[in-house]
Amino acid sequence: MLIKGPGSPELSERLVERNDLESVEVNSKVFPDGEIYVSLSDDVEDKDCYLVQTTYPNRRLLELFFIQDAIIEAGAKSINVIVPYFSYARQDQLFESGEAISSRAIAERIQLQADSFYSVDLHSEKILDFFDIRAVNRSAMRLLAVHSQLHNPDILISPDEGGKERVKVAADEIDRDWDYLEKKRIDGETVEIKPKNIRIEGKKVVILDDIISTGGTMREAARQLLEQGAEEVHAGCTHGLFVGDAYEKLDEICDSVFCTDTIESDRSDLTVAPLFEELF
Ligand code: R5P
């Protein structure tokens, strides 16, 4: 029984169709004071339930917790939580004393009412250690690599060193060169990317990252590569948050921008549904 979380209606439907599953809709509404209400549209008693719900924006996170509670309350046999985009993953440790480890707080809440947890391109694999239940991270990088072939890239590039293993996986999948740039974050919206000696002149480049949030990282990476003579620059990521004016920022410099349906938008051109097929 697939429970279609209101944060992931299209991905849920794709999973239902591909795997010929029964499904249940979730009603969700917001009261005038901002409180959220959820209810299941059908009975899940004694069913093995797979809940699909992304966690961006914050409303989706609260809905996730409440839907888990509704499923337990309705007497489900098991509850398996698929969180296509796990938010707060960048706060996976103490960077300064006095902080919260936000991703751990979320993991602990999820596992109070779940038998297993699945996600896609967690920003940090460390998050898996916060779970005592079965916790699995799938990578969308091979899917992004195959999609990148539409642009016939010569090389795939990570905008920072942290993403180099991801990009290597993608490049190996389609037998292309890969490299990474040197990024320094100045603040939440600004990054500095140093020129690096990559032979890029006249080449078609796809930059791949796990997350596009404000678009600052991608824009700066694209700018550097174009300055160094790249012929085309495309930007792809798993999780497209596109905060504020991210579309405008990226559209004025990149030849195309694409992402998966871990967060659904008009840019989520490819689906992560194949990553979960073996569950059903
Ligand atoms: C950071 O380490 C991530 O991999 C992304 O590069 C980052 O979250 C992108 O953020 P923004 O789009 O705001 O630059």
mmCIF file of C-alpha atoms and ligand atoms in Angstrom:
data_model
loop_
_atom_site.group_PDB
_atom_site.id
_atom_site.type_symbol
_atom_site.label_atom_id
_atom_site.label_comp_id
_atom_site.label_asym_id
_atom_site.label_seq_id
_atom_site.Cartn_x
_atom_site.Cartn_y
_atom_site.Cartn_z
ATOM 1 C CA MET A 1 0.000 0.000 0.000
ATOM 2 C CA LEU A 2 1.595 3.249 -1.100
ATOM 3 C CA ILE A 3 0.650 6.333 0.889
ATOM 4 C CA LYS A 4 0.819 9.369 -1.383
ATOM 5 C CA GLY A 5 2.313 12.140 0.725
ATOM 6 C CA PRO A 6 1.140 15.602 -0.348
ATOM 7 C CA GLY A 7 4.768 16.685 -0.837
ATOM 8 C CA SER A 8 5.405 14.021 -3.475
ATOM 9 C CA PRO A 9 2.234 13.471 -5.529
ATOM 10 C CA GLU A 10 3.932 12.895 -8.901
ATOM 11 C CA LEU A 11 6.655 10.583 -7.643
ATOM 12 C CA SER A 12 4.022 8.662 -5.660
ATOM 13 C CA GLU A 13 1.886 8.228 -8.768
ATOM 14 C CA ARG A 14 4.898 7.085 -10.793
ATOM 15 C CA LEU A 15 5.680 4.440 -8.166
ATOM 16 C CA VAL A 16 2.057 3.281 -8.110
ATOM 17 C CA GLU A 17 1.929 2.948 -11.898
ATOM 18 C CA ARG A 18 5.325 1.322 -12.373
ATOM 19 C CA ASN A 19 4.791 -1.216 -9.602
ATOM 20 C CA ASP A 20 1.056 -1.736 -9.886
ATOM 21 C CA LEU A 21 0.423 -0.809 -6.248
ATOM 22 C CA GLU A 22 -2.664 -0.003 -4.236
ATOM 23 C CA SER A 23 -2.558 3.547 -2.936
ATOM 24 C CA VAL A 24 -4.067 5.911 -0.407
ATOM 25 C CA GLU A 25 -4.349 9.692 -0.735
ATOM 26 C CA VAL A 26 -3.602 11.996 2.178
ATOM 27 C CA ASN A 27 -5.775 15.018 2.890
ATOM 28 C CA SER A 28 -3.771 17.911 4.245
ATOM 29 C CA LYS A 29 -4.882 21.389 5.168
ATOM 30 C CA VAL A 30 -3.625 24.362 7.124
ATOM 31 C CA PHE A 31 -5.781 26.010 9.789
ATOM 32 C CA PRO A 32 -5.947 29.823 10.076
ATOM 33 C CA ASP A 33 -3.408 29.735 12.901
ATOM 34 C CA GLY A 34 -0.943 27.817 10.714
ATOM 35 C CA GLU A 35 -1.463 24.404 12.291
ATOM 36 C CA ILE A 36 -1.476 21.466 9.892
ATOM 37 C CA TYR A 37 -4.099 18.744 9.724
ATOM 38 C CA VAL A 38 -3.690 15.413 7.897
ATOM 39 C CA SER A 39 -5.929 12.391 7.422
ATOM 40 C CA LEU A 40 -5.739 9.211 5.336
ATOM 41 C CA SER A 41 -8.458 8.767 2.718
ATOM 42 C CA ASP A 42 -8.670 4.991 3.150
ATOM 43 C CA ASP A 43 -8.124 2.108 5.519
ATOM 44 C CA VAL A 44 -4.562 0.784 6.003
ATOM 45 C CA GLU A 45 -5.210 -1.697 8.809
ATOM 46 C CA ASP A 46 -2.835 -4.689 8.620
ATOM 47 C CA LYS A 47 -1.191 -3.338 5.464
ATOM 48 C CA ASP A 48 2.500 -2.963 4.743
ATOM 49 C CA CYS A 49 2.633 0.763 4.079
ATOM 50 C CA TYR A 50 5.169 2.739 2.037
ATOM 51 C CA LEU A 51 4.845 6.448 2.729
ATOM 52 C CA VAL A 52 6.389 8.783 0.134
ATOM 53 C CA GLN A 53 6.857 12.333 1.372
ATOM 54 C CA THR A 54 9.551 14.884 0.670
ATOM 55 C CA THR A 55 10.577 17.307 3.440
ATOM 56 C CA TYR A 56 10.870 20.651 1.642
ATOM 57 C CA PRO A 57 9.491 23.158 2.465
ATOM 58 C CA ASN A 58 9.108 22.873 6.266
ATOM 59 C CA ARG A 59 5.366 22.189 6.048
ATOM 60 C CA ARG A 60 6.174 18.873 4.339
ATOM 61 C CA LEU A 61 8.347 17.829 7.256
ATOM 62 C CA LEU A 62 5.573 18.324 9.783
ATOM 63 C CA GLU A 63 3.136 16.540 7.469
ATOM 64 C CA LEU A 64 5.540 13.597 7.340
ATOM 65 C CA PHE A 65 5.488 13.208 11.128
ATOM 66 C CA PHE A 66 1.709 13.514 11.305
ATOM 67 C CA ILE A 67 1.094 11.040 8.454
ATOM 68 C CA GLN A 68 3.360 8.516 10.164
ATOM 69 C CA ASP A 69 1.233 8.950 13.266
ATOM 70 C CA ALA A 70 -1.978 8.500 11.267
ATOM 71 C CA ILE A 71 -0.655 5.293 9.695
ATOM 72 C CA ILE A 72 0.311 3.828 13.075
ATOM 73 C CA GLU A 73 -3.004 4.910 14.583
ATOM 74 C CA ALA A 74 -4.872 3.184 11.741
ATOM 75 C CA GLY A 75 -3.239 -0.145 12.628
ATOM 76 C CA ALA A 76 -0.838 -0.655 9.706
ATOM 77 C CA LYS A 77 1.270 -3.813 9.784
ATOM 78 C CA SER A 78 4.476 -1.974 8.892
ATOM 79 C CA ILE A 79 5.512 1.521 7.930
ATOM 80 C CA ASN A 80 8.358 2.179 5.528
ATOM 81 C CA VAL A 81 9.216 5.800 4.977
ATOM 82 C CA ILE A 82 10.574 7.043 1.647
ATOM 83 C CA VAL A 83 11.885 10.582 2.019
ATOM 84 C CA PRO A 84 13.094 11.577 -1.459
ATOM 85 C CA TYR A 85 14.674 14.805 -0.168
ATOM 86 C CA PHE A 86 15.821 14.808 3.443
ATOM 87 C CA SER A 87 16.055 18.434 4.563
ATOM 88 C CA TYR A 88 18.456 19.822 7.180
ATOM 89 C CA ALA A 89 21.058 17.306 5.990
ATOM 90 C CA ARG A 90 23.711 20.019 5.858
ATOM 91 C CA GLN A 91 23.441 20.407 9.649
ATOM 92 C CA ASP A 92 24.784 16.914 10.369
ATOM 93 C CA GLN A 93 27.286 17.877 13.064
ATOM 94 C CA LEU A 94 28.215 20.671 15.451
ATOM 95 C CA PHE A 95 29.989 23.411 13.561
ATOM 96 C CA GLU A 96 29.932 25.659 16.627
ATOM 97 C CA SER A 97 29.065 24.894 20.228
ATOM 98 C CA GLY A 98 25.467 25.545 21.188
ATOM 99 C CA GLU A 99 24.036 24.366 17.859
ATOM 100 C CA ALA A 100 21.501 21.618 17.240
ATOM 101 C CA ILE A 101 22.361 18.620 15.082
ATOM 102 C CA SER A 102 19.157 19.176 13.156
ATOM 103 C CA SER A 103 19.385 16.172 10.849
ATOM 104 C CA ARG A 104 19.806 13.877 13.860
ATOM 105 C CA ALA A 105 16.733 15.395 15.531
ATOM 106 C CA ILE A 106 14.695 14.663 12.399
ATOM 107 C CA ALA A 107 16.061 11.131 11.988
ATOM 108 C CA GLU A 108 15.183 10.336 15.593
ATOM 109 C CA ARG A 109 11.639 11.593 15.131
ATOM 110 C CA ILE A 110 11.155 9.608 11.922
ATOM 111 C CA GLN A 111 12.316 6.350 13.422
ATOM 112 C CA LEU A 112 9.954 6.596 16.383
ATOM 113 C CA GLN A 113 7.185 5.546 13.987
ATOM 114 C CA ALA A 114 8.894 3.665 11.160
ATOM 115 C CA ASP A 115 10.289 0.219 10.380
ATOM 116 C CA SER A 116 12.588 1.383 7.626
ATOM 117 C CA PHE A 117 13.810 4.588 5.974
ATOM 118 C CA TYR A 118 14.887 5.270 2.390
ATOM 119 C CA SER A 119 16.235 8.453 0.851
ATOM 120 C CA VAL A 120 18.086 9.752 -2.195
ATOM 121 C CA ASP A 121 21.474 11.489 -2.329
ATOM 122 C CA LEU A 122 21.555 12.410 1.336
ATOM 123 C CA HIS A 123 23.874 15.386 1.545
ATOM 124 C CA SER A 124 25.835 13.443 4.132
ATOM 125 C CA GLU A 125 25.886 9.653 4.528
ATOM 126 C CA LYS A 126 26.594 10.293 8.212
ATOM 127 C CA ILE A 127 22.842 10.735 8.602
ATOM 128 C CA LEU A 128 22.342 6.987 8.117
ATOM 129 C CA ASP A 129 24.166 6.446 11.427
ATOM 130 C CA PHE A 130 21.506 8.454 13.259
ATOM 131 C CA PHE A 131 19.001 5.664 12.562
ATOM 132 C CA ASP A 132 18.678 2.400 14.476
ATOM 133 C CA ILE A 133 16.129 1.051 11.973
ATOM 134 C CA ARG A 134 17.067 -0.055 8.429
ATOM 135 C CA ALA A 135 18.208 3.143 6.671
ATOM 136 C CA VAL A 136 19.161 3.222 3.002
ATOM 137 C CA ASN A 137 20.519 5.993 0.777
ATOM 138 C CA ARG A 138 20.108 5.616 -2.991
ATOM 139 C CA SER A 139 22.052 7.662 -5.541
ATOM 140 C CA ALA A 140 20.387 9.411 -8.463
ATOM 141 C CA MET A 141 23.727 10.215 -10.074
ATOM 142 C CA ARG A 142 23.507 7.455 -12.710
ATOM 143 C CA LEU A 143 20.023 8.651 -13.672
ATOM 144 C CA LEU A 144 21.322 12.231 -13.918
ATOM 145 C CA ALA A 145 24.241 11.023 -16.024
ATOM 146 C CA VAL A 146 21.965 9.275 -18.497
ATOM 147 C CA HIS A 147 19.765 12.374 -18.681
ATOM 148 C CA SER A 148 22.880 14.525 -19.232
ATOM 149 C CA GLN A 149 23.524 12.659 -22.467
ATOM 150 C CA LEU A 150 20.747 14.745 -24.044
ATOM 151 C CA HIS A 151 23.315 17.566 -23.994
ATOM 152 C CA ASN A 152 26.133 15.452 -25.343
ATOM 153 C CA PRO A 153 28.636 16.562 -22.673
ATOM 154 C CA ASP A 154 32.405 16.202 -23.036
ATOM 155 C CA ILE A 155 32.941 16.423 -19.298
ATOM 156 C CA LEU A 156 30.963 16.325 -16.018
ATOM 157 C CA ILE A 157 32.051 18.673 -13.247
ATOM 158 C CA SER A 158 31.315 18.941 -9.533
ATOM 159 C CA PRO A 159 31.214 22.533 -8.259
ATOM 160 C CA ASP A 160 33.122 21.496 -5.134
ATOM 161 C CA GLU A 161 35.435 18.838 -3.807
ATOM 162 C CA GLY A 162 32.677 17.412 -1.572
ATOM 163 C CA GLY A 163 30.778 16.269 -4.654
ATOM 164 C CA LYS A 164 33.650 14.673 -6.547
ATOM 165 C CA GLU A 165 32.736 11.054 -5.741
ATOM 166 C CA ARG A 166 29.166 11.666 -6.923
ATOM 167 C CA VAL A 167 30.329 13.137 -10.211
ATOM 168 C CA LYS A 168 32.815 10.326 -10.751
ATOM 169 C CA VAL A 169 29.964 7.795 -10.452
ATOM 170 C CA ALA A 170 27.957 9.771 -13.026
ATOM 171 C CA ALA A 171 30.879 10.176 -15.441
ATOM 172 C CA ASP A 172 31.768 6.481 -15.257
ATOM 173 C CA GLU A 173 28.176 5.605 -16.116
ATOM 174 C CA ILE A 174 28.362 7.412 -19.471
ATOM 175 C CA ASP A 175 32.097 7.067 -19.991
ATOM 176 C CA ARG A 176 33.005 10.759 -19.861
ATOM 177 C CA ASP A 177 35.769 12.775 -18.214
ATOM 178 C CA TRP A 178 35.098 14.395 -14.866
ATOM 179 C CA ASP A 179 36.661 16.991 -12.580
ATOM 180 C CA TYR A 180 35.780 19.291 -9.690
ATOM 181 C CA LEU A 181 36.136 22.973 -8.803
ATOM 182 C CA GLU A 182 37.416 24.599 -5.607
ATOM 183 C CA LYS A 183 34.578 26.287 -3.743
ATOM 184 C CA LYS A 184 34.671 28.477 -0.655
ATOM 185 C CA ARG A 185 31.362 29.465 0.952
ATOM 186 C CA ILE A 186 31.295 33.112 2.031
ATOM 187 C CA ASP A 187 27.714 33.163 3.399
ATOM 188 C CA GLY A 188 24.315 31.505 2.824
ATOM 189 C CA GLU A 189 23.956 33.046 -0.640
ATOM 190 C CA THR A 190 27.508 33.730 -1.771
ATOM 191 C CA VAL A 191 30.267 31.357 -2.768
ATOM 192 C CA GLU A 192 33.670 31.923 -4.297
ATOM 193 C CA ILE A 193 34.912 29.450 -6.885
ATOM 194 C CA LYS A 194 38.588 29.629 -7.784
ATOM 195 C CA PRO A 195 39.687 29.150 -11.369
ATOM 196 C CA LYS A 196 41.197 25.708 -11.764
ATOM 197 C CA ASN A 197 43.370 24.334 -14.483
ATOM 198 C CA ILE A 198 40.816 22.165 -16.276
ATOM 199 C CA ARG A 199 41.058 21.949 -20.089
ATOM 200 C CA ILE A 200 37.587 23.210 -20.805
ATOM 201 C CA GLU A 201 37.934 25.390 -23.920
ATOM 202 C CA GLY A 202 35.329 24.571 -26.563
ATOM 203 C CA LYS A 203 33.816 21.818 -24.411
ATOM 204 C CA LYS A 204 30.239 21.062 -23.477
ATOM 205 C CA VAL A 205 29.989 20.781 -19.722
ATOM 206 C CA VAL A 206 27.360 19.427 -17.346
ATOM 207 C CA ILE A 207 27.818 20.570 -13.748
ATOM 208 C CA LEU A 208 26.236 18.107 -11.314
ATOM 209 C CA ASP A 209 25.495 18.726 -7.641
ATOM 210 C CA ASP A 210 23.282 17.133 -5.004
ATOM 211 C CA ILE A 211 21.361 20.336 -4.192
ATOM 212 C CA ILE A 212 20.558 23.599 -5.932
ATOM 213 C CA SER A 213 19.246 25.923 -3.241
ATOM 214 C CA THR A 214 19.795 29.636 -3.957
ATOM 215 C CA GLY A 215 21.627 28.758 -7.182
ATOM 216 C CA GLY A 216 24.708 30.679 -6.020
ATOM 217 C CA THR A 217 27.036 27.683 -6.312
ATOM 218 C CA MET A 218 25.888 26.681 -9.798
ATOM 219 C CA ARG A 219 25.932 30.228 -11.108
ATOM 220 C CA GLU A 220 29.471 30.821 -9.889
ATOM 221 C CA ALA A 221 30.660 27.464 -11.236
ATOM 222 C CA ALA A 222 29.034 28.162 -14.621
ATOM 223 C CA ARG A 223 30.576 31.636 -14.733
ATOM 224 C CA GLN A 224 34.072 30.270 -14.083
ATOM 225 C CA LEU A 225 33.741 27.578 -16.724
ATOM 226 C CA LEU A 226 32.386 29.982 -19.358
ATOM 227 C CA GLU A 227 35.210 32.414 -18.568
ATOM 228 C CA GLN A 228 37.631 29.584 -19.211
ATOM 229 C CA GLY A 229 36.103 29.007 -22.640
ATOM 230 C CA ALA A 230 33.429 26.311 -22.158
ATOM 231 C CA GLU A 231 31.103 26.189 -25.159
ATOM 232 C CA GLU A 232 27.968 25.125 -23.261
ATOM 233 C CA VAL A 233 27.219 24.790 -19.566
ATOM 234 C CA HIS A 234 24.254 22.773 -18.270
ATOM 235 C CA ALA A 235 23.337 22.523 -14.569
ATOM 236 C CA GLY A 236 21.841 19.364 -13.090
ATOM 237 C CA CYS A 237 21.121 18.275 -9.547
ATOM 238 C CA THR A 238 19.185 15.709 -7.576
ATOM 239 C CA HIS A 239 17.299 18.109 -5.307
ATOM 240 C CA GLY A 240 16.082 21.333 -6.905
ATOM 241 C CA LEU A 241 14.966 23.712 -4.154
ATOM 242 C CA PHE A 242 15.305 26.831 -6.358
ATOM 243 C CA VAL A 243 14.988 29.308 -3.510
ATOM 244 C CA GLY A 244 14.189 32.993 -4.232
ATOM 245 C CA ASP A 245 15.418 34.091 -7.651
ATOM 246 C CA ALA A 246 17.402 30.907 -8.339
ATOM 247 C CA TYR A 247 15.693 30.289 -11.706
ATOM 248 C CA GLU A 248 16.550 33.764 -12.985
ATOM 249 C CA LYS A 249 20.115 33.501 -11.689
ATOM 250 C CA LEU A 250 20.673 30.209 -13.473
ATOM 251 C CA ASP A 251 18.669 30.773 -16.643
ATOM 252 C CA GLU A 252 20.700 33.833 -17.556
ATOM 253 C CA ILE A 253 23.956 31.885 -17.542
ATOM 254 C CA CYS A 254 23.249 28.157 -18.043
ATOM 255 C CA ASP A 255 22.122 26.515 -21.286
ATOM 256 C CA SER A 256 19.724 24.317 -19.305
ATOM 257 C CA VAL A 257 18.821 23.469 -15.725
ATOM 258 C CA PHE A 258 17.387 20.105 -14.697
ATOM 259 C CA CYS A 259 16.721 18.065 -11.572
ATOM 260 C CA THR A 260 14.844 15.009 -10.334
ATOM 261 C CA ASP A 261 11.407 14.717 -8.756
ATOM 262 C CA THR A 262 12.705 14.395 -5.167
ATOM 263 C CA ILE A 263 11.311 17.939 -4.997
ATOM 264 C CA GLU A 264 8.650 18.439 -7.647
ATOM 265 C CA SER A 265 8.758 21.525 -9.888
ATOM 266 C CA ASP A 266 8.634 22.392 -13.579
ATOM 267 C CA ARG A 267 12.371 21.594 -13.719
ATOM 268 C CA SER A 268 12.069 18.068 -12.296
ATOM 269 C CA ASP A 269 12.593 16.418 -15.653
ATOM 270 C CA LEU A 270 13.566 12.982 -14.444
ATOM 271 C CA THR A 271 12.175 10.612 -11.878
ATOM 272 C CA VAL A 272 13.908 8.726 -9.095
ATOM 273 C CA ALA A 273 11.159 6.067 -9.165
ATOM 274 C CA PRO A 274 13.514 3.391 -10.621
ATOM 275 C CA LEU A 275 15.640 3.640 -7.459
ATOM 276 C CA PHE A 276 12.848 2.139 -5.352
ATOM 277 C CA GLU A 277 11.543 -0.574 -7.626
ATOM 278 C CA GLU A 278 13.147 -3.430 -5.740
ATOM 279 C CA LEU A 279 11.110 -2.495 -2.653
ATOM 280 C CA PHE A 280 7.863 -3.654 -4.188
HETATM 281 C C1 R5P B 1 26.709 22.155 -0.584
HETATM 282 O O1 R5P B 1 27.687 21.571 -0.117
HETATM 283 C C2 R5P B 1 25.791 21.496 -1.547
HETATM 284 O O2 R5P B 1 26.361 20.366 -2.153
HETATM 285 C C3 R5P B 1 25.322 22.476 -2.617
HETATM 286 O O3 R5P B 1 26.436 22.852 -3.396
HETATM 287 C C4 R5P B 1 24.701 23.697 -2.004
HETATM 288 O O4 R5P B 1 23.740 23.341 -1.071
HETATM 289 C C5 R5P B 1 24.080 24.565 -3.072
HETATM 290 O O5 R5P B 1 23.547 25.702 -2.458
HETATM 291 P P1 R5P B 1 23.306 27.031 -3.268
HETATM 292 O O6 R5P B 1 22.477 26.684 -4.485
HETATM 293 O O7 R5P B 1 22.543 27.922 -2.319
HETATM 294 O O8 R5P B 1 24.626 27.604 -3.633
#
